[in-house]
mmCIF file of C-alpha atoms in Angstrom:
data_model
loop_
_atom_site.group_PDB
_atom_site.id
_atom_site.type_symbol
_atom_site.label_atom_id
_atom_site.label_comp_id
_atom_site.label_asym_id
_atom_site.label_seq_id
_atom_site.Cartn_x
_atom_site.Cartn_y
_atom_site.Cartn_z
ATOM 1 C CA UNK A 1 -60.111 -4.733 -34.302
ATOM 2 C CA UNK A 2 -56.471 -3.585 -34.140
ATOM 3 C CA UNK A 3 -55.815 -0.223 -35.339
ATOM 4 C CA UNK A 4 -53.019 1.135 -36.916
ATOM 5 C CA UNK A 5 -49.708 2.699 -36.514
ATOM 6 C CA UNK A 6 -51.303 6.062 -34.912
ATOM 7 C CA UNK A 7 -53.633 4.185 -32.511
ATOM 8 C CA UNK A 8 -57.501 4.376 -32.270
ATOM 9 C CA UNK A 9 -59.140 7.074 -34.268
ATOM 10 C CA UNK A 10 -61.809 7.699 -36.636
ATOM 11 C CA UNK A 11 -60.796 5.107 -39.538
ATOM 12 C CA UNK A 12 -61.377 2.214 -36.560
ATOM 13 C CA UNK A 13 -64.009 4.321 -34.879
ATOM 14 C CA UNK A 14 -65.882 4.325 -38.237
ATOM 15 C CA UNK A 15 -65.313 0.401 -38.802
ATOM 16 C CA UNK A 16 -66.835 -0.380 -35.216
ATOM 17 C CA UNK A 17 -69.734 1.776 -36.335
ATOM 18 C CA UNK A 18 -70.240 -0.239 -39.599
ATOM 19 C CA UNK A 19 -69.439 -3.724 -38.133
ATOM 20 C CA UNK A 20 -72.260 -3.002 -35.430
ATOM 21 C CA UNK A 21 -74.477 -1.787 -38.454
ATOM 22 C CA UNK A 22 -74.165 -5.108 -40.036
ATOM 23 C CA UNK A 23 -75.579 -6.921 -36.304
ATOM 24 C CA UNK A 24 -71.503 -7.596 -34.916
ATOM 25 C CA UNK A 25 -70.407 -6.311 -31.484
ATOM 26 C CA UNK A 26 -67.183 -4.695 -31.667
ATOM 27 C CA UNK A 27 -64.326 -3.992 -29.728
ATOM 28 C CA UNK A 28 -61.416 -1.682 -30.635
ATOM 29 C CA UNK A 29 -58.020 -2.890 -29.223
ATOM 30 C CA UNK A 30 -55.316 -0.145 -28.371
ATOM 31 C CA UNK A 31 -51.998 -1.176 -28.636
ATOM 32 C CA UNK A 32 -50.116 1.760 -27.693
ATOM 33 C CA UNK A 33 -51.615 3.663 -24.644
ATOM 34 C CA UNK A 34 -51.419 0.599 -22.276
ATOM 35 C CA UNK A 35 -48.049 0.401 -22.825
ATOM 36 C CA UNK A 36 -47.351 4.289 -22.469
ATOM 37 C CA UNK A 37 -46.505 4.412 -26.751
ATOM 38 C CA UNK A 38 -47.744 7.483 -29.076
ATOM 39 C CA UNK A 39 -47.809 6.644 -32.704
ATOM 40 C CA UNK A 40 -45.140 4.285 -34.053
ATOM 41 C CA UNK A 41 -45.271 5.059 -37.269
ATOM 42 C CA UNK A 42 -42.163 5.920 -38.106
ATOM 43 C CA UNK A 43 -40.843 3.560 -35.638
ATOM 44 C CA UNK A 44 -43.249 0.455 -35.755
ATOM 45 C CA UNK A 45 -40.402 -2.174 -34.840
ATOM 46 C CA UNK A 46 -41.085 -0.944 -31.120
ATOM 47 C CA UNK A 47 -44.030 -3.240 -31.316
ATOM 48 C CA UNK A 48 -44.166 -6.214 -33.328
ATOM 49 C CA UNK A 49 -47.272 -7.650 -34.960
ATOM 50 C CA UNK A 50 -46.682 -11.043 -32.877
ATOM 51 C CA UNK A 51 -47.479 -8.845 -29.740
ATOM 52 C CA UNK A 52 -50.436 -7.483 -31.014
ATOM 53 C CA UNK A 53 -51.313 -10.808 -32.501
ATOM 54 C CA UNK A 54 -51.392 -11.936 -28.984
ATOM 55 C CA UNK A 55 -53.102 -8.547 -27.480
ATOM 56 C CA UNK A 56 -56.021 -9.398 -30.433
ATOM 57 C CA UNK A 57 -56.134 -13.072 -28.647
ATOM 58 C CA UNK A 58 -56.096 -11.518 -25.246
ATOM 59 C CA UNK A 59 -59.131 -9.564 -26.235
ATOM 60 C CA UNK A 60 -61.494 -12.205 -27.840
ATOM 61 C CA UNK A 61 -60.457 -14.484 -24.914
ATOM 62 C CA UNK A 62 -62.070 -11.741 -23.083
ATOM 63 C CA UNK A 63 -64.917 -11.128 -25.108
ATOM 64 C CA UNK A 64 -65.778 -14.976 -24.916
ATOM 65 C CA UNK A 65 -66.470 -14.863 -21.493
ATOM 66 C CA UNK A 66 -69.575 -12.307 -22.013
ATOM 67 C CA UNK A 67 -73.148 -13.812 -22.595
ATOM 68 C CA UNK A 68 -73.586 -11.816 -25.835
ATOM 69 C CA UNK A 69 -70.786 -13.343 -27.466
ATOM 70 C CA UNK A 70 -71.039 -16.650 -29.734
ATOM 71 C CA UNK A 71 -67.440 -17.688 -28.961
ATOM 72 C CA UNK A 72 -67.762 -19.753 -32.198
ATOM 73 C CA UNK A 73 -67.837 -16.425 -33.890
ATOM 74 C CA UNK A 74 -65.322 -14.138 -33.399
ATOM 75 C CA UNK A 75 -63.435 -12.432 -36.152
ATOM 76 C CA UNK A 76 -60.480 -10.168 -36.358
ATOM 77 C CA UNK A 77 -59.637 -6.516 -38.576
ATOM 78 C CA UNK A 78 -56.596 -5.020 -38.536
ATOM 79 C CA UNK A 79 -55.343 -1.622 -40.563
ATOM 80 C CA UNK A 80 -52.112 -1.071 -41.928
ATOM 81 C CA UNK A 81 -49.619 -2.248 -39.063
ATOM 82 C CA UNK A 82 -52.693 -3.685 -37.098
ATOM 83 C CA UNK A 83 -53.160 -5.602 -40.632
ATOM 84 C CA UNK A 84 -49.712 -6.886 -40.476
ATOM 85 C CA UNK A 85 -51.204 -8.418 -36.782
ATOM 86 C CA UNK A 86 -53.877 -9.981 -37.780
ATOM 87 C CA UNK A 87 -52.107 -11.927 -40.727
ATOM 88 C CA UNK A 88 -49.448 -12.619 -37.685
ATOM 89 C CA UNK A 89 -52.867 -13.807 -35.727
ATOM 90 C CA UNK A 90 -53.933 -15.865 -39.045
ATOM 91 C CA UNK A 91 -50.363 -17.642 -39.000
ATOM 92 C CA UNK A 92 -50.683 -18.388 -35.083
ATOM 93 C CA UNK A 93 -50.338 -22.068 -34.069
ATOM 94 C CA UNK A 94 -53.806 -22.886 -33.128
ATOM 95 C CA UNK A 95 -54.415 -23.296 -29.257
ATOM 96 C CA UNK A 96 -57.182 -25.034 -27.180
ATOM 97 C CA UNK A 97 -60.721 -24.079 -26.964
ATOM 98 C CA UNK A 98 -59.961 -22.749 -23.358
ATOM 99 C CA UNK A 99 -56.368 -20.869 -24.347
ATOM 100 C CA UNK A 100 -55.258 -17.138 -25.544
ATOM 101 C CA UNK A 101 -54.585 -18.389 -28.700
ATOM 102 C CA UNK A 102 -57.934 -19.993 -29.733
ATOM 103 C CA UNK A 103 -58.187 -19.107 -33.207
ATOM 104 C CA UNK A 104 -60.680 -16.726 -34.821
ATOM 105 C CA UNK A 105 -63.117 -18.108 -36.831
ATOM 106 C CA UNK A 106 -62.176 -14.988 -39.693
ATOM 107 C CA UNK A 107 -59.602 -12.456 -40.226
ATOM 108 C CA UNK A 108 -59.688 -9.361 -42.598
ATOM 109 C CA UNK A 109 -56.326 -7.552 -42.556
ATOM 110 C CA UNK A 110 -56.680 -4.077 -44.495
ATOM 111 C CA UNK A 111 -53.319 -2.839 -46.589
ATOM 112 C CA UNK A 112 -50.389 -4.513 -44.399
ATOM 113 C CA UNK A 113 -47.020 -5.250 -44.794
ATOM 114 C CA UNK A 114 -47.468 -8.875 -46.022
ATOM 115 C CA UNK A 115 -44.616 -11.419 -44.612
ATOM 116 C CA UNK A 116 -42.167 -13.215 -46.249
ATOM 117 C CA UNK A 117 -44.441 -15.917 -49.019
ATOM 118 C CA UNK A 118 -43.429 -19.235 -47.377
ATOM 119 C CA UNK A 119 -46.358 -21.686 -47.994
ATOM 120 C CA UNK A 120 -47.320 -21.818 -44.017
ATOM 121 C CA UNK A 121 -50.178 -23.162 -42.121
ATOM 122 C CA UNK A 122 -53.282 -20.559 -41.595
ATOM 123 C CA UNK A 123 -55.210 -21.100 -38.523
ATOM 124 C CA UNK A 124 -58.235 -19.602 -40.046
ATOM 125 C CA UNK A 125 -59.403 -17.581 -43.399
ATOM 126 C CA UNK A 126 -57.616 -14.509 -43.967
ATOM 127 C CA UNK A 127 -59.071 -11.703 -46.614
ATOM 128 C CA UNK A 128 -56.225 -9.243 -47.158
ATOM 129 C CA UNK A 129 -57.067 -6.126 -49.245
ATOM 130 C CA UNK A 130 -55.320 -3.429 -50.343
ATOM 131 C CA UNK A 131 -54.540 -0.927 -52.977
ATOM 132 C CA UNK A 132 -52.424 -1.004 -56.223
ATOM 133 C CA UNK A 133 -51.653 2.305 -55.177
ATOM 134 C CA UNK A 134 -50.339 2.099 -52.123
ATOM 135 C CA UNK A 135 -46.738 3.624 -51.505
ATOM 136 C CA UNK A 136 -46.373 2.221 -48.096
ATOM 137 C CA UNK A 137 -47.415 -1.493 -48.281
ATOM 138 C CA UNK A 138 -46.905 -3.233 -51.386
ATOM 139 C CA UNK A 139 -49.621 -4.658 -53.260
ATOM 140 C CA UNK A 140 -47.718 -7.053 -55.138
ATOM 141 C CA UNK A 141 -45.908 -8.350 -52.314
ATOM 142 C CA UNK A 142 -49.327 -9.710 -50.816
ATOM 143 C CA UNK A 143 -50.197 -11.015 -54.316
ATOM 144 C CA UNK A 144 -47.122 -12.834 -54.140
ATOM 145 C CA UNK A 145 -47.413 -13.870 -50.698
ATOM 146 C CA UNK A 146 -51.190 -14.992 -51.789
ATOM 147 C CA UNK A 147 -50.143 -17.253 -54.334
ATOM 148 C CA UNK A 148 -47.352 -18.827 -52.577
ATOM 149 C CA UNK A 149 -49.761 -20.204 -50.127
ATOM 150 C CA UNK A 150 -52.778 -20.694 -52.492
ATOM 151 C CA UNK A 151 -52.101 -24.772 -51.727
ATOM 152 C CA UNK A 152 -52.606 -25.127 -47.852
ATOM 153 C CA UNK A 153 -55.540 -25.437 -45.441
ATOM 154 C CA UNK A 154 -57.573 -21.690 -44.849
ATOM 155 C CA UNK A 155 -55.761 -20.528 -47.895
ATOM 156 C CA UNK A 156 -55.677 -16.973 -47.996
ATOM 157 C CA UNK A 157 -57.434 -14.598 -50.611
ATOM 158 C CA UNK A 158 -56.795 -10.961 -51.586
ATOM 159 C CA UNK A 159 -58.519 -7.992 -53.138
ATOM 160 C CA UNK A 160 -56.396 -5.302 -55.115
ATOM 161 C CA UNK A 161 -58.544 -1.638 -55.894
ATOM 162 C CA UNK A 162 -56.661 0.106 -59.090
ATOM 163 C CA UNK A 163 -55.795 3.327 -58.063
ATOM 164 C CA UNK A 164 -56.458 3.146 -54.634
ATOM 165 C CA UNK A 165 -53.650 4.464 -51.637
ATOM 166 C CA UNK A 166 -52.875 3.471 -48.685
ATOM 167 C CA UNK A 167 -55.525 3.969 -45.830
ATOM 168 C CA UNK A 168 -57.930 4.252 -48.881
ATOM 169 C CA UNK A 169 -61.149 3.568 -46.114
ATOM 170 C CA UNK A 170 -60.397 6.587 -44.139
ATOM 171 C CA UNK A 171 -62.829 9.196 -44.768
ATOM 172 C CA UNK A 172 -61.303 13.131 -45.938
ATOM 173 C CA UNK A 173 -57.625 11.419 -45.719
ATOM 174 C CA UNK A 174 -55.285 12.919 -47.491
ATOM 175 C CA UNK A 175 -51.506 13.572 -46.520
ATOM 176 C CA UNK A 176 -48.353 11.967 -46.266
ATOM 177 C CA UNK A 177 -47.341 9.510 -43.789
ATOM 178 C CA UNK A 178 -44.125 9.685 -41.076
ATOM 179 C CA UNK A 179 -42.257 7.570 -44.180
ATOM 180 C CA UNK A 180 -43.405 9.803 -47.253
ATOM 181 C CA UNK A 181 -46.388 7.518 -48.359
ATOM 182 C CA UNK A 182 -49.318 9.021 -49.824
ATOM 183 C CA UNK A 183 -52.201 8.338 -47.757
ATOM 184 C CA UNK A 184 -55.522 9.262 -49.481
ATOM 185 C CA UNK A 185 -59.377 8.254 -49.208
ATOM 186 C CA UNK A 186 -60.369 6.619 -52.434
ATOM 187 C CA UNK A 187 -64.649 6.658 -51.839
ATOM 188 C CA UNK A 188 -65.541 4.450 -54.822
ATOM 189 C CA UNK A 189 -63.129 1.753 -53.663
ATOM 190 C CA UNK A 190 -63.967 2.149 -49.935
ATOM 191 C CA UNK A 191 -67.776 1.255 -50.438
ATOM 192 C CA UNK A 192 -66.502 -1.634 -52.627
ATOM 193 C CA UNK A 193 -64.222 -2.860 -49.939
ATOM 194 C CA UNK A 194 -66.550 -2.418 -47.210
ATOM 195 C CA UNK A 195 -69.243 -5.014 -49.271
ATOM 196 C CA UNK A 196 -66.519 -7.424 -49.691
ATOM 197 C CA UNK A 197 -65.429 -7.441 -46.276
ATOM 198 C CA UNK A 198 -69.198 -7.997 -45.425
ATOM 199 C CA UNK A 199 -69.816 -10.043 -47.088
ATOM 200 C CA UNK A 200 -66.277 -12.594 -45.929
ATOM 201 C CA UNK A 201 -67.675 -12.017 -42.651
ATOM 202 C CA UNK A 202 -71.136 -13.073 -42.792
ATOM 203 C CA UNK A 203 -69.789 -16.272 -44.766
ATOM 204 C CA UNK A 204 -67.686 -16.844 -42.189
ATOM 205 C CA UNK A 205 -69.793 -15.770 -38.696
ATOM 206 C CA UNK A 206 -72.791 -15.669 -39.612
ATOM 207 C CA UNK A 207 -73.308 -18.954 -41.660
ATOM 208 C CA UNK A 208 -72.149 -21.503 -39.389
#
């Protein structure tokens, strides 16, 4: 998983919790304190979500090597910024088998900044999801990036909640980001969010 712009804390913290409840083995990548960086909210251009695309490669390259690990099934999360990464990850040029940029057999990217919709080639399936709501990351944008690439191989797929903010997941959340956004839990669409991304992943990991 690859947090977001404020580093590990209890939003990812919960989501390795509720990944391991549903039988995966999770690992929480941090970004910022290996490379001596506090939150970069407010300034996230300090690291781009190639980089961590790479760091999230790094780590399942890792994670293959254990005996507990299916290295045919290995998925990716990111969260806001770390949800810009893993659609960076998504977009990768596919490497070898034995390479750091092997691609993940899933990705999930929760309310990122979506790129620029050029119909491009996905090295695996991508579920971006996100809320109408959110002041930080628009929901149209991935919509529009969505449809603009709803013609090639792994096309991605998108789920908007009405009325839903940004960081919507996060449990008792409820204050303004570094730019101004409204960042507020939104329970009802949480729990529908979290059975969606379950059920992606178990299409996707556990049904091969």
């Amino acid at each position: 998983m690859l947090h977001g712009c404020g580093g590990v804390g209890a939003g990812s913290l919960g989501w390795a919790e509720r990944l391991a409840g549903w039988g995966y083995l999770a690992a929480v990548v941090d970004s910022l304190r290996p490379r001596k960086l506090g939150d970069i909210c407010a300034t996230g251009w300090l690291l781009s979500s190639e980089v961590r695309a790479q760091d999230a490669f790094n780590a399942a390259t890792y994670l293959r090597t254990l005996p507990e690990i299916d290295g045919d099934r290995v998925g990716l999360m990111g969260f806001s910024h770390g949800g810009s990464s893993a659609i960076a990850a998504a977009l990768a040029e596919p490497g070898p088998d034995d390479s750091a940029a092997r691609p993940f057999q899933a990705a999930v990217a929760f309310y990122p900044y979506c790129p620029t919709a050029i119909p491009t080639r996905f090295s695996t399936d991508l579920l971006i999801v996100i809320g109408q709501d959110d002041e930080l990351n628009s929901a149209d944008r991935c919509r529009y990036f969505v449809e603009e690439n709803r013609d090639v191989r792994h096309a991605p797929t998108i789920k908007v909640y009405p009325g839903a903010a940004h960081a919507f997941d996060v449990p008792g959340l409820d204050t303004l980001s570094a730019t101004g956004g409204r960042m507020r839990e939104n329970p009802e669409a949480a729990t529908a969010s979290f059975e969606v991304t379950r059920r992606f992943l178990a299409e996707r990991l556990k049904g091969r």
